mmCIF file of C-alpha atoms in Angstrom:
data_model
loop_
_atom_site.group_PDB
_atom_site.id
_atom_site.type_symbol
_atom_site.label_atom_id
_atom_site.label_comp_id
_atom_site.label_asym_id
_atom_site.label_seq_id
_atom_site.Cartn_x
_atom_site.Cartn_y
_atom_site.Cartn_z
ATOM 1 C CA PRO W 1 41.259 -81.680 -40.942
ATOM 2 C CA PRO W 2 40.219 -83.659 -44.039
ATOM 3 C CA PRO W 3 36.687 -85.121 -44.009
ATOM 4 C CA PRO W 4 36.284 -88.761 -42.870
ATOM 5 C CA ALA W 5 36.559 -91.526 -45.456
ATOM 6 C CA PRO W 6 33.133 -92.834 -46.599
ATOM 7 C CA GLU W 7 33.586 -96.101 -44.693
ATOM 8 C CA GLU W 8 34.240 -94.085 -41.515
ATOM 9 C CA LEU W 9 30.810 -92.439 -41.683
ATOM 10 C CA TYR W 10 28.839 -95.690 -41.340
ATOM 11 C CA THR W 11 27.713 -96.678 -37.834
ATOM 12 C CA GLY W 12 25.160 -99.425 -38.602
ATOM 13 C CA PRO W 13 25.263 -103.247 -38.735
ATOM 14 C CA ARG W 14 28.530 -104.865 -39.809
ATOM 15 C CA HIS W 15 29.266 -108.003 -41.833
ATOM 16 C CA ASP W 16 32.494 -108.958 -40.055
ATOM 17 C CA GLY W 17 30.908 -110.196 -36.835
ATOM 18 C CA LEU W 18 31.948 -107.145 -34.822
ATOM 19 C CA LEU W 19 29.626 -104.938 -32.823
ATOM 20 C CA SER W 20 28.896 -101.677 -34.627
ATOM 21 C CA THR W 21 29.207 -98.341 -32.875
ATOM 22 C CA ASP W 22 25.388 -98.146 -33.050
ATOM 23 C CA ASP W 23 25.242 -101.461 -31.146
ATOM 24 C CA VAL W 24 27.611 -100.097 -28.518
ATOM 25 C CA SER W 25 25.876 -96.727 -28.126
ATOM 26 C CA GLY W 26 23.648 -96.068 -25.133
ATOM 27 C CA GLU W 27 23.898 -95.646 -21.371
ATOM 28 C CA TYR W 28 25.812 -98.097 -19.170
ATOM 29 C CA CYS W 29 25.923 -98.294 -15.381
ATOM 30 C CA ALA W 30 28.169 -99.926 -12.788
ATOM 31 C CA CYS W 31 27.777 -99.908 -9.031
ATOM 32 C CA CYS W 32 29.519 -101.258 -5.946
ATOM 33 C CA PHE W 33 27.089 -99.915 -3.341
ATOM 34 C CA PRO W 34 27.724 -97.890 -1.260
ATOM 35 C CA PHE W 35 31.329 -97.225 -2.278
ATOM 36 C CA PHE W 36 31.160 -96.496 -5.991
ATOM 37 C CA CYS W 37 28.630 -95.851 -8.759
ATOM 38 C CA SER W 38 29.128 -94.675 -12.322
ATOM 39 C CA SER W 39 27.168 -94.056 -15.504
ATOM 40 C CA ILE W 40 28.668 -93.785 -19.004
ATOM 41 C CA VAL W 41 26.919 -92.628 -22.183
ATOM 42 C CA MET W 42 28.437 -93.951 -25.426
ATOM 43 C CA THR W 43 27.946 -92.018 -28.669
ATOM 44 C CA PRO W 44 29.169 -93.175 -32.128
ATOM 45 C CA LEU W 45 31.927 -91.276 -33.910
ATOM 46 C CA GLY W 46 31.728 -93.132 -37.199
ATOM 47 C CA ALA W 47 32.514 -96.816 -37.644
ATOM 48 C CA ASN W 48 35.522 -97.179 -35.359
ATOM 49 C CA ALA W 49 35.344 -94.664 -32.522
ATOM 50 C CA ILE W 50 32.985 -93.586 -29.759
ATOM 51 C CA GLU W 51 32.717 -90.531 -27.529
ATOM 52 C CA THR W 52 31.905 -91.099 -23.861
ATOM 53 C CA TRP W 53 30.512 -88.950 -21.081
ATOM 54 C CA HIS W 54 30.785 -90.444 -17.603
ATOM 55 C CA THR W 55 29.443 -89.328 -14.232
ATOM 56 C CA GLY W 56 29.565 -90.947 -10.828
ATOM 57 C CA CYS W 57 30.567 -90.782 -7.204
ATOM 58 C CA VAL W 58 33.182 -92.346 -4.915
ATOM 59 C CA PHE W 59 32.128 -92.819 -1.271
ATOM 60 C CA CYS W 60 34.866 -94.313 0.915
ATOM 61 C CA PRO W 61 34.961 -92.164 4.058
ATOM 62 C CA PRO W 62 37.194 -91.055 5.632
ATOM 63 C CA PHE W 63 39.571 -91.545 2.687
ATOM 64 C CA ALA W 64 37.748 -90.435 -0.475
ATOM 65 C CA VAL W 65 34.346 -88.816 -1.047
ATOM 66 C CA ALA W 66 33.686 -86.974 -4.307
ATOM 67 C CA PRO W 67 31.539 -86.775 -7.433
ATOM 68 C CA PHE W 68 33.231 -86.948 -10.826
ATOM 69 C CA ALA W 69 32.389 -86.298 -14.473
ATOM 70 C CA GLY W 70 34.247 -86.138 -17.750
ATOM 71 C CA GLY W 71 34.527 -87.328 -21.310
ATOM 72 C CA GLU W 72 36.799 -89.244 -23.623
ATOM 73 C CA ALA W 73 37.077 -90.415 -27.224
ATOM 74 C CA LEU W 74 37.890 -94.108 -27.653
ATOM 75 C CA ARG W 75 39.111 -95.721 -30.870
ATOM 76 C CA ARG W 76 38.381 -99.330 -31.817
ATOM 77 C CA THR W 77 41.338 -101.594 -31.110
ATOM 78 C CA PHE W 78 42.842 -103.429 -34.104
ATOM 79 C CA LYS W 79 45.171 -106.412 -33.863
ATOM 80 C CA GLY W 80 47.730 -107.606 -36.382
ATOM 81 C CA THR W 81 49.537 -105.692 -39.105
ATOM 82 C CA GLY W 82 49.056 -104.869 -42.776
ATOM 83 C CA ASN W 83 46.416 -106.971 -44.542
ATOM 84 C CA THR W 84 45.990 -109.160 -41.453
ATOM 85 C CA LYS W 85 44.878 -106.257 -39.261
ATOM 86 C CA LEU W 86 41.573 -107.251 -37.664
ATOM 87 C CA GLY W 87 39.170 -105.198 -35.581
ATOM 88 C CA THR W 88 37.921 -106.123 -32.113
ATOM 89 C CA ASN W 89 35.036 -105.130 -29.839
ATOM 90 C CA ALA W 90 37.444 -103.200 -27.632
ATOM 91 C CA PHE W 91 37.459 -99.408 -27.619
ATOM 92 C CA GLY W 92 40.322 -97.991 -25.602
ATOM 93 C CA ASP W 93 40.276 -99.778 -22.260
ATOM 94 C CA MET W 94 36.654 -100.957 -22.593
ATOM 95 C CA THR W 95 35.574 -104.222 -24.239
ATOM 96 C CA PHE W 96 31.915 -104.668 -25.192
ATOM 97 C CA SER W 97 29.808 -107.824 -25.552
ATOM 98 C CA ALA W 98 26.647 -108.531 -27.532
ATOM 99 C CA ASP W 99 24.726 -109.129 -24.278
ATOM 100 C CA GLY W 100 25.039 -105.448 -23.355
ATOM 101 C CA THR W 101 27.872 -105.775 -20.868
ATOM 102 C CA ALA W 102 31.251 -104.060 -20.912
ATOM 103 C CA SER W 103 34.493 -104.490 -19.034
ATOM 104 C CA GLY W 104 34.744 -102.827 -15.654
ATOM 105 C CA GLY W 105 31.398 -104.245 -14.504
ATOM 106 C CA PHE W 106 29.290 -102.004 -16.753
ATOM 107 C CA LYS W 107 25.929 -103.109 -18.098
ATOM 108 C CA LYS W 108 23.656 -101.315 -20.555
ATOM 109 C CA ARG W 109 20.473 -100.000 -18.954
ATOM 110 C CA LEU W 110 17.320 -101.862 -19.949
ATOM 111 C CA ASP W 111 15.667 -98.579 -21.005
ATOM 112 C CA SER W 112 18.765 -97.318 -22.824
ATOM 113 C CA GLN W 113 18.262 -95.829 -26.282
ATOM 114 C CA LYS W 114 20.786 -95.629 -29.105
ATOM 115 C CA ARG W 115 22.575 -92.295 -29.196
ATOM 116 C CA ALA W 116 23.607 -90.032 -32.057
ATOM 117 C CA PHE W 117 26.468 -87.559 -31.863
ATOM 118 C CA HIS W 118 25.481 -83.916 -31.420
ATOM 119 C CA LYS W 119 28.220 -81.400 -32.040
ATOM 120 C CA VAL W 120 28.527 -78.658 -29.428
ATOM 121 C CA GLU W 121 29.094 -75.379 -31.255
ATOM 122 C CA THR W 122 31.617 -72.887 -29.882
ATOM 123 C CA ARG W 123 29.104 -70.050 -30.327
ATOM 124 C CA ASP W 124 26.843 -71.862 -27.846
ATOM 125 C CA LEU W 125 29.726 -72.183 -25.354
ATOM 126 C CA ALA W 126 30.381 -68.438 -25.363
ATOM 127 C CA GLY W 127 29.450 -66.684 -22.123
ATOM 128 C CA LYS W 128 30.093 -66.824 -18.387
ATOM 129 C CA TRP W 129 30.958 -70.132 -16.654
ATOM 130 C CA ARG W 130 31.114 -71.229 -13.016
ATOM 131 C CA GLY W 131 32.514 -74.470 -11.646
ATOM 132 C CA CYS W 132 34.856 -76.315 -9.335
ATOM 133 C CA VAL W 133 37.476 -79.058 -9.388
ATOM 134 C CA CYS W 134 37.034 -81.363 -6.396
ATOM 135 C CA ALA W 135 39.881 -83.031 -4.534
ATOM 136 C CA PRO W 136 38.538 -86.585 -3.963
ATOM 137 C CA PHE W 137 40.700 -87.464 -0.963
ATOM 138 C CA VAL W 138 39.239 -86.022 2.222
ATOM 139 C CA PRO W 139 42.570 -84.656 3.566
ATOM 140 C CA CYS W 140 42.956 -82.760 0.267
ATOM 141 C CA TRP W 141 39.530 -81.088 0.323
ATOM 142 C CA PRO W 142 41.074 -77.690 1.198
ATOM 143 C CA LEU W 143 42.775 -77.819 -2.229
ATOM 144 C CA THR W 144 39.411 -77.808 -4.051
ATOM 145 C CA GLN W 145 39.419 -75.048 -6.660
ATOM 146 C CA PHE W 146 36.563 -72.775 -7.720
ATOM 147 C CA PHE W 147 36.566 -70.765 -10.918
ATOM 148 C CA TRP W 148 34.467 -68.193 -12.760
ATOM 149 C CA THR W 149 35.444 -67.549 -16.344
ATOM 150 C CA GLU W 150 34.183 -66.271 -19.687
ATOM 151 C CA LYS W 151 34.480 -68.074 -23.008
ATOM 152 C CA THR W 152 34.705 -66.312 -26.369
ATOM 153 C CA ALA W 153 34.226 -68.207 -29.634
ATOM 154 C CA LEU W 154 37.057 -67.594 -32.117
ATOM 155 C CA ASN W 155 35.699 -69.857 -34.881
ATOM 156 C CA GLN W 156 33.714 -73.095 -35.092
ATOM 157 C CA ASP W 157 36.587 -75.117 -33.615
ATOM 158 C CA ARG W 158 38.351 -72.726 -31.219
ATOM 159 C CA TYR W 159 37.475 -70.660 -28.170
ATOM 160 C CA GLU W 160 39.341 -68.481 -25.683
ATOM 161 C CA GLU W 161 38.708 -68.594 -21.926
ATOM 162 C CA SER W 162 39.825 -66.216 -19.163
ATOM 163 C CA GLY W 163 38.669 -65.281 -15.684
ATOM 164 C CA HIS W 164 39.440 -65.896 -12.012
ATOM 165 C CA CYS W 165 39.881 -68.800 -9.607
ATOM 166 C CA CYS W 166 40.454 -69.457 -5.908
ATOM 167 C CA CYS W 167 41.260 -72.301 -3.534
ATOM 168 C CA LEU W 168 38.959 -73.419 -0.701
ATOM 169 C CA ALA W 169 41.824 -73.108 1.800
ATOM 170 C CA LEU W 170 42.597 -69.551 0.665
ATOM 171 C CA PRO W 171 39.406 -68.001 -0.765
ATOM 172 C CA LEU W 172 41.100 -65.030 -2.394
ATOM 173 C CA PRO W 173 40.367 -64.543 -6.111
ATOM 174 C CA CYS W 174 43.304 -64.504 -8.481
ATOM 175 C CA PRO W 175 43.439 -64.238 -12.286
ATOM 176 C CA ALA W 176 43.243 -67.566 -14.082
ATOM 177 C CA LYS W 177 45.575 -68.154 -16.987
ATOM 178 C CA SER W 178 43.997 -67.091 -20.285
ATOM 179 C CA GLU W 179 43.873 -70.103 -22.579
ATOM 180 C CA THR W 180 42.852 -71.013 -26.091
ATOM 181 C CA ARG W 181 41.384 -74.434 -26.814
ATOM 182 C CA THR W 182 40.911 -76.224 -30.145
ATOM 183 C CA ARG W 183 38.379 -78.933 -30.962
ATOM 184 C CA ARG W 184 39.811 -82.439 -31.087
ATOM 185 C CA TYR W 185 39.153 -84.631 -34.137
ATOM 186 C CA VAL W 186 39.218 -88.452 -34.112
ATOM 187 C CA ASN W 187 39.370 -90.427 -37.378
ATOM 188 C CA GLY W 188 38.316 -87.228 -39.128
ATOM 189 C CA HIS W 189 35.232 -86.775 -36.899
ATOM 190 C CA ALA W 190 34.678 -83.699 -34.762
ATOM 191 C CA THR W 191 34.353 -84.379 -31.036
ATOM 192 C CA ASN W 192 33.139 -82.247 -28.140
ATOM 193 C CA GLY W 193 36.587 -82.225 -26.562
ATOM 194 C CA PHE W 194 38.725 -79.076 -26.712
ATOM 195 C CA VAL W 195 42.459 -79.298 -26.092
ATOM 196 C CA TRP W 196 44.840 -76.623 -24.853
ATOM 197 C CA ASP W 197 47.064 -75.322 -27.624
ATOM 198 C CA ASP W 198 50.036 -76.867 -25.801
ATOM 199 C CA GLY W 199 48.266 -80.252 -25.920
ATOM 200 C CA ARG W 200 48.352 -80.853 -22.155
ATOM 201 C CA ASP W 201 44.675 -81.210 -21.361
ATOM 202 C CA VAL W 202 41.333 -81.957 -23.063
ATOM 203 C CA ARG W 203 38.138 -80.406 -21.711
ATOM 204 C CA TRP W 204 35.020 -82.332 -22.692
ATOM 205 C CA HIS W 205 31.563 -80.809 -23.043
ATOM 206 C CA ARG W 206 28.402 -82.858 -22.523
ATOM 207 C CA ASP W 207 26.320 -80.038 -23.966
ATOM 208 C CA PRO W 208 26.550 -76.215 -24.281
ATOM 209 C CA GLY W 209 26.028 -75.815 -20.530
ATOM 210 C CA CYS W 210 28.119 -78.577 -18.958
ATOM 211 C CA ALA W 211 31.842 -79.356 -19.158
#
């Protein structure tokens, strides 16, 4: 993809009254004890986008009990058209305020530090991986899947993954579909999300050892 425009590289203070992506960056938490807790780390992707990594847990026995984690890239929301198009402090489905709060009951941690984007290189992803996909609803726990795969870097933006998987209800290994994933770009910025070549799914990486 073409490199970002110069104005898309800036993440610092703005003169239009909007929060900058530096202002938004950091770690936010929300909790409804004991049923739900979540933490989200916001990282700037230039002037008008952020990358998130969220972790948490749902605890509503006997209906749903499960941890969760994942990522996403959120673009700043603009309103209007043409020359009257104005930016907002909303990114995707999250709206941020200058007091450190965000929609959904999230609040920036008092000890939170500003974050900078660190690109995960495909060469660092190469190797053997182990993991599982949890079924959050208790009656569906037998459908939880386990996998063990190997990733091979093809270039700086693509990797191939193949291996085996099994289901908790039927713990017999079977070959997992070999897949190739390509790095996703947002507003010209590289992200740490890799999408299937058919575009159906994005796998986000927090770092070289966690996806």
